[in-house]
Structures are given as C-alpha cells and as structure tokens.
JSON list of C-alpha atoms in Angstrom, two decimals:
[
{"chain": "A", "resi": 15, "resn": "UNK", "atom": "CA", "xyz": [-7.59, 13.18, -51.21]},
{"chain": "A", "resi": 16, "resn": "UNK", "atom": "CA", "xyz": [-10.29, 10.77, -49.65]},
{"chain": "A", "resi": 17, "resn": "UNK", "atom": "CA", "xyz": [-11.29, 10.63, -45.75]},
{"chain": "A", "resi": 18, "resn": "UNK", "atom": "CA", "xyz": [-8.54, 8.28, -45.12]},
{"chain": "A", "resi": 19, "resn": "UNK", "atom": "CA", "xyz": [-5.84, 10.91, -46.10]},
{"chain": "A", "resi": 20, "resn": "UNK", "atom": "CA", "xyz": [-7.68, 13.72, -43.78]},
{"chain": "A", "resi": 21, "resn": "UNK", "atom": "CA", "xyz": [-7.93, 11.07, -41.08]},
{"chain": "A", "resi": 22, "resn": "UNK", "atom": "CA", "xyz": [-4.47, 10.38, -41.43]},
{"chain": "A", "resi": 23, "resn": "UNK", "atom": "CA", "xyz": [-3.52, 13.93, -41.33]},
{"chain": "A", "resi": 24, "resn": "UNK", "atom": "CA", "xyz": [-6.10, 14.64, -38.18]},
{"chain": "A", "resi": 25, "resn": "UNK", "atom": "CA", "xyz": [-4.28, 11.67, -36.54]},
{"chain": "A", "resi": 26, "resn": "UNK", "atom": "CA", "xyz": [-0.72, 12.31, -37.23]},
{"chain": "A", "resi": 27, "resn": "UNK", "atom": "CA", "xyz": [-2.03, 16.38, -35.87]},
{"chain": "A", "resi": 28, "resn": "UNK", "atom": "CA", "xyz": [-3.43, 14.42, -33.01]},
{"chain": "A", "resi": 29, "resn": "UNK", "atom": "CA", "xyz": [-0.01, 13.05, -31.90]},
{"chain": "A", "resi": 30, "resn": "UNK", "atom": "CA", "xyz": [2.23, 16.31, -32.28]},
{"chain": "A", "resi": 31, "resn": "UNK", "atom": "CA", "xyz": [-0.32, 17.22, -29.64]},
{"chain": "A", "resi": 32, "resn": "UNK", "atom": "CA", "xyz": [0.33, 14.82, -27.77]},
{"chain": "A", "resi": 33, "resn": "UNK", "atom": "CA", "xyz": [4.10, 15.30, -28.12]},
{"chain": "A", "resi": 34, "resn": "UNK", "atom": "CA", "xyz": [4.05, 18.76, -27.38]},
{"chain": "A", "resi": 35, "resn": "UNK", "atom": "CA", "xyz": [1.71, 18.58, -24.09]},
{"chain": "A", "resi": 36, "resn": "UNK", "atom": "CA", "xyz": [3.64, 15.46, -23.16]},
{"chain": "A", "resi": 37, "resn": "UNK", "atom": "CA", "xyz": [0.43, 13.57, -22.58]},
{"chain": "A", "resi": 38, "resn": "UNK", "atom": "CA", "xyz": [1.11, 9.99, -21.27]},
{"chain": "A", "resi": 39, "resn": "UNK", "atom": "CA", "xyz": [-0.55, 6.93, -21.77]},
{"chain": "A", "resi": 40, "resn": "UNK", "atom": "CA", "xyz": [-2.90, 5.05, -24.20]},
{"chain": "A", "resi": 41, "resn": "UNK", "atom": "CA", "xyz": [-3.44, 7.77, -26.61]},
{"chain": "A", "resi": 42, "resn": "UNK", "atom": "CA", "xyz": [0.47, 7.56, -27.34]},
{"chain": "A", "resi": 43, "resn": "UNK", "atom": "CA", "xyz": [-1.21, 4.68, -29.58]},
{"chain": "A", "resi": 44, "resn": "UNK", "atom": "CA", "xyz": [-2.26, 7.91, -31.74]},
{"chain": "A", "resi": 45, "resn": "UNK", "atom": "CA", "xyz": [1.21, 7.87, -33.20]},
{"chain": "A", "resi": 46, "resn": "UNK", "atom": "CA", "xyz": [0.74, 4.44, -35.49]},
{"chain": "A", "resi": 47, "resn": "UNK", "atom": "CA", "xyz": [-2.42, 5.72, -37.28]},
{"chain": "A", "resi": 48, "resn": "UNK", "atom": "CA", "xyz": [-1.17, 8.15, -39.71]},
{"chain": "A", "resi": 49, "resn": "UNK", "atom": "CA", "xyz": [0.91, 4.86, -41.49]},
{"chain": "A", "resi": 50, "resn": "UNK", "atom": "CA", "xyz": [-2.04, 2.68, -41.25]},
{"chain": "A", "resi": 51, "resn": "UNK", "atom": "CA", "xyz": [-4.35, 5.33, -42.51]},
{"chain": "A", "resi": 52, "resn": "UNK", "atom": "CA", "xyz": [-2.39, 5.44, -45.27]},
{"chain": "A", "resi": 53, "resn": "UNK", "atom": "CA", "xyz": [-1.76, 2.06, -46.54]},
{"chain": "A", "resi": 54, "resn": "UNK", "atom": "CA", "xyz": [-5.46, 1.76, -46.38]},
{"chain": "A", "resi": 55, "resn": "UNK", "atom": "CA", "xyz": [-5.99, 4.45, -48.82]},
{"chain": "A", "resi": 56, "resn": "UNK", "atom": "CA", "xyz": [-3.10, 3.27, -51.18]},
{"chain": "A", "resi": 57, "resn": "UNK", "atom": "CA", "xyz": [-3.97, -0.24, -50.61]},
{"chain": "A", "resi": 58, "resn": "UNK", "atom": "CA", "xyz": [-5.98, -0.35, -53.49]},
{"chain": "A", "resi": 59, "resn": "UNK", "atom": "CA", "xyz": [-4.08, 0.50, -56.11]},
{"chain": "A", "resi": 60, "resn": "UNK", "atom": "CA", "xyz": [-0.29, 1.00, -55.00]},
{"chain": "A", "resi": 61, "resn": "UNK", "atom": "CA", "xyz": [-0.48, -2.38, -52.71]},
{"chain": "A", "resi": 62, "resn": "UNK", "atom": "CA", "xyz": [3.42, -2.52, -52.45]},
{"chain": "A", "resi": 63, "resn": "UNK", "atom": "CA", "xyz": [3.83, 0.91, -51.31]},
{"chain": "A", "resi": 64, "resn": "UNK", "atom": "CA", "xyz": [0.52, -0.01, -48.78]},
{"chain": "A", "resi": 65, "resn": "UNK", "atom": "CA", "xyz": [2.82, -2.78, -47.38]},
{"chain": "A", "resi": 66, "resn": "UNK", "atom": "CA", "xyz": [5.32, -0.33, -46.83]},
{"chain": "A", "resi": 67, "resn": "UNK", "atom": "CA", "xyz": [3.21, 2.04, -44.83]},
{"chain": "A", "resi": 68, "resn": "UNK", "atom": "CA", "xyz": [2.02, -1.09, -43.10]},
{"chain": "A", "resi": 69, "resn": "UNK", "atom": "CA", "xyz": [5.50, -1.74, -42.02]},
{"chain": "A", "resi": 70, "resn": "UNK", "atom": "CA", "xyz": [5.83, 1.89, -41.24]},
{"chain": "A", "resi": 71, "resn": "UNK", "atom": "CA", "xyz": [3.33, 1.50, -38.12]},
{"chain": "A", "resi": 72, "resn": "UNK", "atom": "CA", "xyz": [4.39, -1.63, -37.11]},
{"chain": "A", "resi": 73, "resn": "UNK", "atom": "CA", "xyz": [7.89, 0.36, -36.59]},
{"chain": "A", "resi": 74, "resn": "UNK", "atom": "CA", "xyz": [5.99, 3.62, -35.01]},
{"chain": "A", "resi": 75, "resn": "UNK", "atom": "CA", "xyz": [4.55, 0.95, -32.62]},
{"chain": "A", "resi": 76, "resn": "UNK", "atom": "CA", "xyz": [7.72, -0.82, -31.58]},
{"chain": "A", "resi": 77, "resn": "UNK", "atom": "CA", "xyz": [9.36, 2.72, -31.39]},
{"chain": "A", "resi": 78, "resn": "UNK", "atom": "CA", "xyz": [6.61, 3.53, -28.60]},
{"chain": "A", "resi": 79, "resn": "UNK", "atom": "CA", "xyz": [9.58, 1.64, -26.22]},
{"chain": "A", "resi": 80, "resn": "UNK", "atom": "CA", "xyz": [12.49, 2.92, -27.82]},
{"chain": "A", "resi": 81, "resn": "UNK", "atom": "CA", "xyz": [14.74, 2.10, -25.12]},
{"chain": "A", "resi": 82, "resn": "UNK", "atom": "CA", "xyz": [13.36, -1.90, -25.47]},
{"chain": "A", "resi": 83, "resn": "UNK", "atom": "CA", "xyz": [12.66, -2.70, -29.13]},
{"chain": "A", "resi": 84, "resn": "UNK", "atom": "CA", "xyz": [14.82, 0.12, -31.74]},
{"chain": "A", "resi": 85, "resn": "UNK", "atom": "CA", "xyz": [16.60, -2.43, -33.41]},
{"chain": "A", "resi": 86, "resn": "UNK", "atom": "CA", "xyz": [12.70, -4.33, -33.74]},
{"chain": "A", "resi": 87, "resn": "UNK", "atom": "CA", "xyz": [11.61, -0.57, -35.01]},
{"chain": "A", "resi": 88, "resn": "UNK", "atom": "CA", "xyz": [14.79, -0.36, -37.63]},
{"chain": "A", "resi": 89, "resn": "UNK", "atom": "CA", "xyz": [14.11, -3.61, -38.89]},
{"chain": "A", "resi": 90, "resn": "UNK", "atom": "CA", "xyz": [10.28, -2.61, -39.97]},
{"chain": "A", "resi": 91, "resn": "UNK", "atom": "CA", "xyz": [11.26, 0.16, -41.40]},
{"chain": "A", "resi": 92, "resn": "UNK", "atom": "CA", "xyz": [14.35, -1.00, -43.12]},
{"chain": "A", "resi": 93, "resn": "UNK", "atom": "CA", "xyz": [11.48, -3.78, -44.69]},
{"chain": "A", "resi": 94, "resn": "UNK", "atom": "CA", "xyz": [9.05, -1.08, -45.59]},
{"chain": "A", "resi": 95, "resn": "UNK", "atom": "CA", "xyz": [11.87, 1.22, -47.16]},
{"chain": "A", "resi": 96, "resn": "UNK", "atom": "CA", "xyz": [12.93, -2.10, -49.58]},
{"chain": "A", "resi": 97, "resn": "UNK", "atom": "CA", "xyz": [9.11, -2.19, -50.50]},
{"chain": "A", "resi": 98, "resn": "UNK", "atom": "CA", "xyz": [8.69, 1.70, -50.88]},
{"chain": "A", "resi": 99, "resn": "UNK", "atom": "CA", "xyz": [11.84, 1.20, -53.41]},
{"chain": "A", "resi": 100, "resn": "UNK", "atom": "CA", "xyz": [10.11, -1.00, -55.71]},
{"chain": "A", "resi": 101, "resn": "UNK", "atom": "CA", "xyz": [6.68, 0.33, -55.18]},
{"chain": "A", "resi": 102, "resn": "UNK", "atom": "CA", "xyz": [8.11, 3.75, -56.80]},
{"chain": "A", "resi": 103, "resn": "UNK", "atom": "CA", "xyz": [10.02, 2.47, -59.42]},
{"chain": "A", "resi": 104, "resn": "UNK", "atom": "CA", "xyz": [7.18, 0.29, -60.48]},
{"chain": "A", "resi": 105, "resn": "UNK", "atom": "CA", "xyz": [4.93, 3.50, -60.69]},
{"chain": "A", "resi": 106, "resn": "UNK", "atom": "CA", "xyz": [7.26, 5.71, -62.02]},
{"chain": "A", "resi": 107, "resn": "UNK", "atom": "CA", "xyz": [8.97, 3.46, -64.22]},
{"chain": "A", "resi": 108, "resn": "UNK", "atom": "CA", "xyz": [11.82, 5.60, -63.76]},
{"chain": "A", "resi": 109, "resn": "UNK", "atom": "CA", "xyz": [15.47, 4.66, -62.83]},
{"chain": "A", "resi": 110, "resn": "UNK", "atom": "CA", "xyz": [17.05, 6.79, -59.97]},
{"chain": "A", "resi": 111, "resn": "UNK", "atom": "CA", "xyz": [19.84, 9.21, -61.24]},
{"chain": "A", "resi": 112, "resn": "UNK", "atom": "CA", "xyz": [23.36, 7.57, -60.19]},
{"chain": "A", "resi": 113, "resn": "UNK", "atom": "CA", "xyz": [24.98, 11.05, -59.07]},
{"chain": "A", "resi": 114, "resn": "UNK", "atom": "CA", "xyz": [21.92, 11.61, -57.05]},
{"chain": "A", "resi": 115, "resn": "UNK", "atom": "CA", "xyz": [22.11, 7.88, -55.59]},
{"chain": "A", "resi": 116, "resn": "UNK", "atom": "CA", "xyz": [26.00, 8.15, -54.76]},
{"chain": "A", "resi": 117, "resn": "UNK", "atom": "CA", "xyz": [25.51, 11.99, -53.14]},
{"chain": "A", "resi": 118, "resn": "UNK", "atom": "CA", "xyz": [23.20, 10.24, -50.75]},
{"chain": "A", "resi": 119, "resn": "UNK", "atom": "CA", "xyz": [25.58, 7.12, -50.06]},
{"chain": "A", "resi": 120, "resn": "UNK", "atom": "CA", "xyz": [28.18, 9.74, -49.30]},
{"chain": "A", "resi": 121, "resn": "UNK", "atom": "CA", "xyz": [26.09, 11.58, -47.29]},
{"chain": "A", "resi": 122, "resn": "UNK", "atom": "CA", "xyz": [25.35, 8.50, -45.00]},
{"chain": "A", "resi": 123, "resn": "UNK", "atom": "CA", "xyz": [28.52, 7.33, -44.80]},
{"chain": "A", "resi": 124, "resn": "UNK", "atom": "CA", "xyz": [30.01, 11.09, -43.58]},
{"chain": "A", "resi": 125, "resn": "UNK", "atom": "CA", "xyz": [26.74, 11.09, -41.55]},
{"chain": "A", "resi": 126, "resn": "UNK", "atom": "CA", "xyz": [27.34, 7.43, -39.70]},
{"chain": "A", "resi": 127, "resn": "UNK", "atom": "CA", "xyz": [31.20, 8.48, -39.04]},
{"chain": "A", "resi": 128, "resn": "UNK", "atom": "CA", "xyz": [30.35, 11.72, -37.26]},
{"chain": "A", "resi": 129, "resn": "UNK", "atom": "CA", "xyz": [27.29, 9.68, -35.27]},
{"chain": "A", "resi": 130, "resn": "UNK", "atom": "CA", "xyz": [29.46, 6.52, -34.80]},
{"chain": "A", "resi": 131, "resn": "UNK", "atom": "CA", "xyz": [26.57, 4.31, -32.89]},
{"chain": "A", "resi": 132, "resn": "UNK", "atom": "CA", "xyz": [28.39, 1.93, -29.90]},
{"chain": "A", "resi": 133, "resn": "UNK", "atom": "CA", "xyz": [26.55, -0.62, -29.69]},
{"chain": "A", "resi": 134, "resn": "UNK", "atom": "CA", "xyz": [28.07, -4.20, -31.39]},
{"chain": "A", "resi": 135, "resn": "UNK", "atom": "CA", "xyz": [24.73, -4.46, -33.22]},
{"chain": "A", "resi": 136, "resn": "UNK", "atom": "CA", "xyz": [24.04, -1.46, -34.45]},
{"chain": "A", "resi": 137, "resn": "UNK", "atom": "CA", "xyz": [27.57, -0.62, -36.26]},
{"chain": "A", "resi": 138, "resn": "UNK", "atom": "CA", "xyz": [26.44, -3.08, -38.53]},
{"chain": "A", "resi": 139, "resn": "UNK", "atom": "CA", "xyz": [22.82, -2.83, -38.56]},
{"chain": "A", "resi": 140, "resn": "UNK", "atom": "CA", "xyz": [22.82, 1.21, -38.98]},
{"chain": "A", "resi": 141, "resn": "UNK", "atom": "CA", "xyz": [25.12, 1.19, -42.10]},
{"chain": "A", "resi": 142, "resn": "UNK", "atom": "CA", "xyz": [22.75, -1.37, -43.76]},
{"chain": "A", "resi": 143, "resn": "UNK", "atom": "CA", "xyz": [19.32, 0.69, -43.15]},
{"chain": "A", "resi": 144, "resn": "UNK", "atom": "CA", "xyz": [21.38, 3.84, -44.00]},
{"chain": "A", "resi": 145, "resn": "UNK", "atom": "CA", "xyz": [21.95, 2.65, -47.47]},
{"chain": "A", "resi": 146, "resn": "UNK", "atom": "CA", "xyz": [18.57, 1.10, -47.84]},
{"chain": "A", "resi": 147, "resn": "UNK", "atom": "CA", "xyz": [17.10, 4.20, -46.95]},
{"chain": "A", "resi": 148, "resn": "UNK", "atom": "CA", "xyz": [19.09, 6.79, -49.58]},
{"chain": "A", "resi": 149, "resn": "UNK", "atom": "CA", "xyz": [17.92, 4.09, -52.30]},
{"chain": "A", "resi": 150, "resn": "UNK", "atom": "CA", "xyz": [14.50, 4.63, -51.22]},
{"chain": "A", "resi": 151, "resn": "UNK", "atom": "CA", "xyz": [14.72, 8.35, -51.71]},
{"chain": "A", "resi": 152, "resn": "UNK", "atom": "CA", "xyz": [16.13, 8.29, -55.06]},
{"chain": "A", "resi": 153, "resn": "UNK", "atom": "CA", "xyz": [13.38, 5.71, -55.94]},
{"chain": "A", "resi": 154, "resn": "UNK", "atom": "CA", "xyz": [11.17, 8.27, -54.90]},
{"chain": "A", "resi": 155, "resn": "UNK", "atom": "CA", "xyz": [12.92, 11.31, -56.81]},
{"chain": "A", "resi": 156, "resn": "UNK", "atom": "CA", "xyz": [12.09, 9.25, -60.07]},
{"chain": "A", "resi": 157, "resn": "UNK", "atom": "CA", "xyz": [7.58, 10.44, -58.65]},
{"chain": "A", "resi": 158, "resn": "UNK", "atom": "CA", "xyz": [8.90, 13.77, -59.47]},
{"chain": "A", "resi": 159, "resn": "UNK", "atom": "CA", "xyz": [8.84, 16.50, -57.37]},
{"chain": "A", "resi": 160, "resn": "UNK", "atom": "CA", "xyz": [6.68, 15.56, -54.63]},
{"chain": "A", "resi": 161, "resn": "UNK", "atom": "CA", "xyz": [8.85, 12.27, -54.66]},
{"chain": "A", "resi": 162, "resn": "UNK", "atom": "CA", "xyz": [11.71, 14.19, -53.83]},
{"chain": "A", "resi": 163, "resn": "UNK", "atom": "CA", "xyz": [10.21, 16.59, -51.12]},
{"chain": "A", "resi": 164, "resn": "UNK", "atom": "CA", "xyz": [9.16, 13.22, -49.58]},
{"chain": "A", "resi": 165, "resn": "UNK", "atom": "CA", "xyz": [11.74, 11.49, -49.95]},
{"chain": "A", "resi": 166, "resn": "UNK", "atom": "CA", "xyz": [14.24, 13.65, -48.45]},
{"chain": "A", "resi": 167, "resn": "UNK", "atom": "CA", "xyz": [12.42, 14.70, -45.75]},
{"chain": "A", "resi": 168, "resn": "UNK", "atom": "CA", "xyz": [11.92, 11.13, -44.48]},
{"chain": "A", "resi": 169, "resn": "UNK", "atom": "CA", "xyz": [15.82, 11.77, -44.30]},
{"chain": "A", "resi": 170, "resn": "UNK", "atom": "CA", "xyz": [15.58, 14.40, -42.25]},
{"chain": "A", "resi": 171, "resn": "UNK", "atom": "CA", "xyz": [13.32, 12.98, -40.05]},
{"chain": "A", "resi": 172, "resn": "UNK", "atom": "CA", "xyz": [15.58, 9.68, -39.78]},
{"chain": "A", "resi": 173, "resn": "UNK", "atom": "CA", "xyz": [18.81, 12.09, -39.39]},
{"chain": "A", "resi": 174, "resn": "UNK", "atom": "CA", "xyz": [17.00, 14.08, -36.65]},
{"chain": "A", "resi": 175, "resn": "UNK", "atom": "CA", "xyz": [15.99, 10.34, -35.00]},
{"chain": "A", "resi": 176, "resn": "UNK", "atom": "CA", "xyz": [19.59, 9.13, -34.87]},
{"chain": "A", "resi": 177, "resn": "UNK", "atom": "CA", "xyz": [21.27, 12.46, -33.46]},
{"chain": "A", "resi": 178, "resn": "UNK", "atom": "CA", "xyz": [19.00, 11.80, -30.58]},
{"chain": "A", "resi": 179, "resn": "UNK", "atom": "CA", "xyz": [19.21, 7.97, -30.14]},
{"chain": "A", "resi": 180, "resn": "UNK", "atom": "CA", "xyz": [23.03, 8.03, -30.41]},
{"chain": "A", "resi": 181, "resn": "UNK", "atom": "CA", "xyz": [24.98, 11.60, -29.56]},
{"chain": "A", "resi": 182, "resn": "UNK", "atom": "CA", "xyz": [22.29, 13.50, -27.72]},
{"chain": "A", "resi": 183, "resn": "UNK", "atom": "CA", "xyz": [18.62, 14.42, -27.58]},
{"chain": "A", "resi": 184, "resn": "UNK", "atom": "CA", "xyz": [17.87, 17.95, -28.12]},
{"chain": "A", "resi": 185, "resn": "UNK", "atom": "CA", "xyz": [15.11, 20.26, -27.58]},
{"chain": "A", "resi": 186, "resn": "UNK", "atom": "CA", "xyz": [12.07, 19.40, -29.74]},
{"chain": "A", "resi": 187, "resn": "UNK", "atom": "CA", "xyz": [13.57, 16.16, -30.69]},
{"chain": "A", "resi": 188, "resn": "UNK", "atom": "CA", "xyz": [10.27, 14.50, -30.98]},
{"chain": "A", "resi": 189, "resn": "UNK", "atom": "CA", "xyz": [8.14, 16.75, -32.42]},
{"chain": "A", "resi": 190, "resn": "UNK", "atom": "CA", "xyz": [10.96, 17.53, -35.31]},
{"chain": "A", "resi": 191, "resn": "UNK", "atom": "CA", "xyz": [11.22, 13.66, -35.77]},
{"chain": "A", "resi": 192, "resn": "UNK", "atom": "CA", "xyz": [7.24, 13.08, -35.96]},
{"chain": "A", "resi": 193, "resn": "UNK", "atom": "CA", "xyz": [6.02, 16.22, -37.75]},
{"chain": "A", "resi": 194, "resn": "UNK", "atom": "CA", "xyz": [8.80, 15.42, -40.38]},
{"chain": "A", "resi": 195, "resn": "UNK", "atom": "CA", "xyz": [7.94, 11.75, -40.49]},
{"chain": "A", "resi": 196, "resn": "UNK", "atom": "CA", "xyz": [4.16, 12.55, -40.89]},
{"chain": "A", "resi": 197, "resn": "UNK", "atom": "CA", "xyz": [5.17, 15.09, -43.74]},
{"chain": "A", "resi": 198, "resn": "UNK", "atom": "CA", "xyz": [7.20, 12.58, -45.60]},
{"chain": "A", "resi": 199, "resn": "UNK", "atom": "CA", "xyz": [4.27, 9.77, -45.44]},
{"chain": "A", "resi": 200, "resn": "UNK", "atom": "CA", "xyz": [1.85, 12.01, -46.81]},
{"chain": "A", "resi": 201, "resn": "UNK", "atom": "CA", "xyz": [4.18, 13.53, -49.55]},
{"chain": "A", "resi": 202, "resn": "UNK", "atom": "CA", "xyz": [5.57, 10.21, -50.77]},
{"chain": "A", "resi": 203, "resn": "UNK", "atom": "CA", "xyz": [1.34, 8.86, -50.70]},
{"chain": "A", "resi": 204, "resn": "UNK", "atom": "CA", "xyz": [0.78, 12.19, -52.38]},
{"chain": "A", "resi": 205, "resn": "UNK", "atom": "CA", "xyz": [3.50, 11.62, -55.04]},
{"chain": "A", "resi": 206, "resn": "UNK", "atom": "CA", "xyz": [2.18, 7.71, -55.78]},
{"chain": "A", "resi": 207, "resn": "UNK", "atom": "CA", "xyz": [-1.62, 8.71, -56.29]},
{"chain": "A", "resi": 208, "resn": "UNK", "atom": "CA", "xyz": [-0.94, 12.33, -58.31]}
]
C-alpha cells in the first residue's frame, strides 16, 4: 500500500470523526477524499475501476445534501457500480457464479418489498441500482476473497443507507453507513492491486 491508500484511510478516519462529534461545516468535505484517494492510486493501472471510485466521490459529494440531490447521488454510484463490474471481470477474468448472482437478485427484490420507497421516481430508479449493484458484487467475488468481503459489505453499507432514507433512521446510522462504505472501497482497491 502506497501514501495514497494511508491517506485515504487517514481521510475516510478523519470523517467518522467528524460523524461521531457531529462537527458541521466545511470539513464535511472530508467525506469525498477516501474515493478520490483511491482512484488516484488505482488510476494507473486499474483505470476503469479508478473511474469508478471517481464516480464514487462525486456521489459522496452530492450525498453531502441528501435531502436535495439522492437521486443525483444514486445515479453516480449506479455509473461507478457498472464500471466497477467490468473493471473486475477484466482483472479477474472470471465469470460471476449464477447461484451466487440470483441469491443476491433475490435478496434485493425481498429487500425493496419490505423497504417499498414512495416516491414516483424512486420505485423505479431503486430496483434498477439494486440490481446493478448485486452484479457488481458478484463481479467482485470472481477477485477472490477480498472481492467478496468488499463486495458485500458495500451491500451492507447500501442496505444500512436505504433503511434510513426510506423506513427510518436509527442510531448510528451514519457512522454504520460510512465506516462500512470506507471498508468496502479499500477492500475492493485491495482485492484489484493484490
């Protein structure tokens, strides 16, 4: 791991701070680095995957306002999850395992009837990144086991984020969400450069 990886790490540590002491303000700005940190490192040789953690912070950043731009945030990272897919199938050269893919489309689809989202938009547009997303993590069970560990806990993460934008937000919402997030960028970075 280079000094991009520890800065990432120092920045995404930098933000659960932030989280936890519920410091407003411009150091909220913290939260984007980790992703951009990261495509930096893997821009050289994984520059798909690099694109994808590009698209990653743009999401973090439209996420800041949450209540304004989520649907701007979804679509980012619904466009970085589509490049993360072929960035890990072009390094593994792998093919995802089928009863893997269709555990995760059931999964979603159990997972979107119990959260039912209400607005017009979103009943279409959270089906659509749902499945996007479970491709992306078996695209990045074929990097092996670090490719799964990231992969599924960038599900978590995402499950944790949509209990709290559409039923209710819980305790330690945001912390969960980030410190998952952060885990699952630098496991699936991990997985591409092992």
């Amino acid at each position: 791991m280079g000094p991009l990886w520890w800065a990432a790490l120092a920045a995404g540590l930098a933000y659960v701070g932030v989280l936890v002491t519920d410091t407003p303000g411009p150091v909220r700005l913290l939260k984007v680095l980790p992703a951009l940190l990261l495509a930096l490192a893997l821009g050289p040789t994984h520059p798909v995957a690099a694109a994808g953690m590009m698209l990653s912070g743009v999401g973090d950043a439209f996420l800041l306002d949450k209540d304004r731009f989520f649907l701007h945030g979804l679509v980012a990272f619904l466009l970085g999850h589509v490049l993360f897919v072929g960035a890990f199938l072009l390094a593994s050269g792998g093919t995802p395992s089928w009863p893997a893919l269709g555990g995760l489309f059931v999964f979603a689809a159990v997972f979107l009837a119990v959260l039912r989202p209400k607005k017009r938009l979103l009943k279409i547009a959270a089906p659509v990144y749902a499945l996007v997303l479970c491709a992306m993590v078996a695209a990045a069970s074929t990097l092996g086991p670090l490719g799964v560990a990231g992969g599924l806990t960038f599900l978590v993460s995402d499950a944790l984020l949509a209990i709290r934008q559409f039923r209710r937000d819980f305790r330690g919402a945001s912390t969960a969400v980030i410190v998952t997030y952060y885990a699952s960028l630098l496991t699936l970075a991990a997985a591409l450069t092992r």
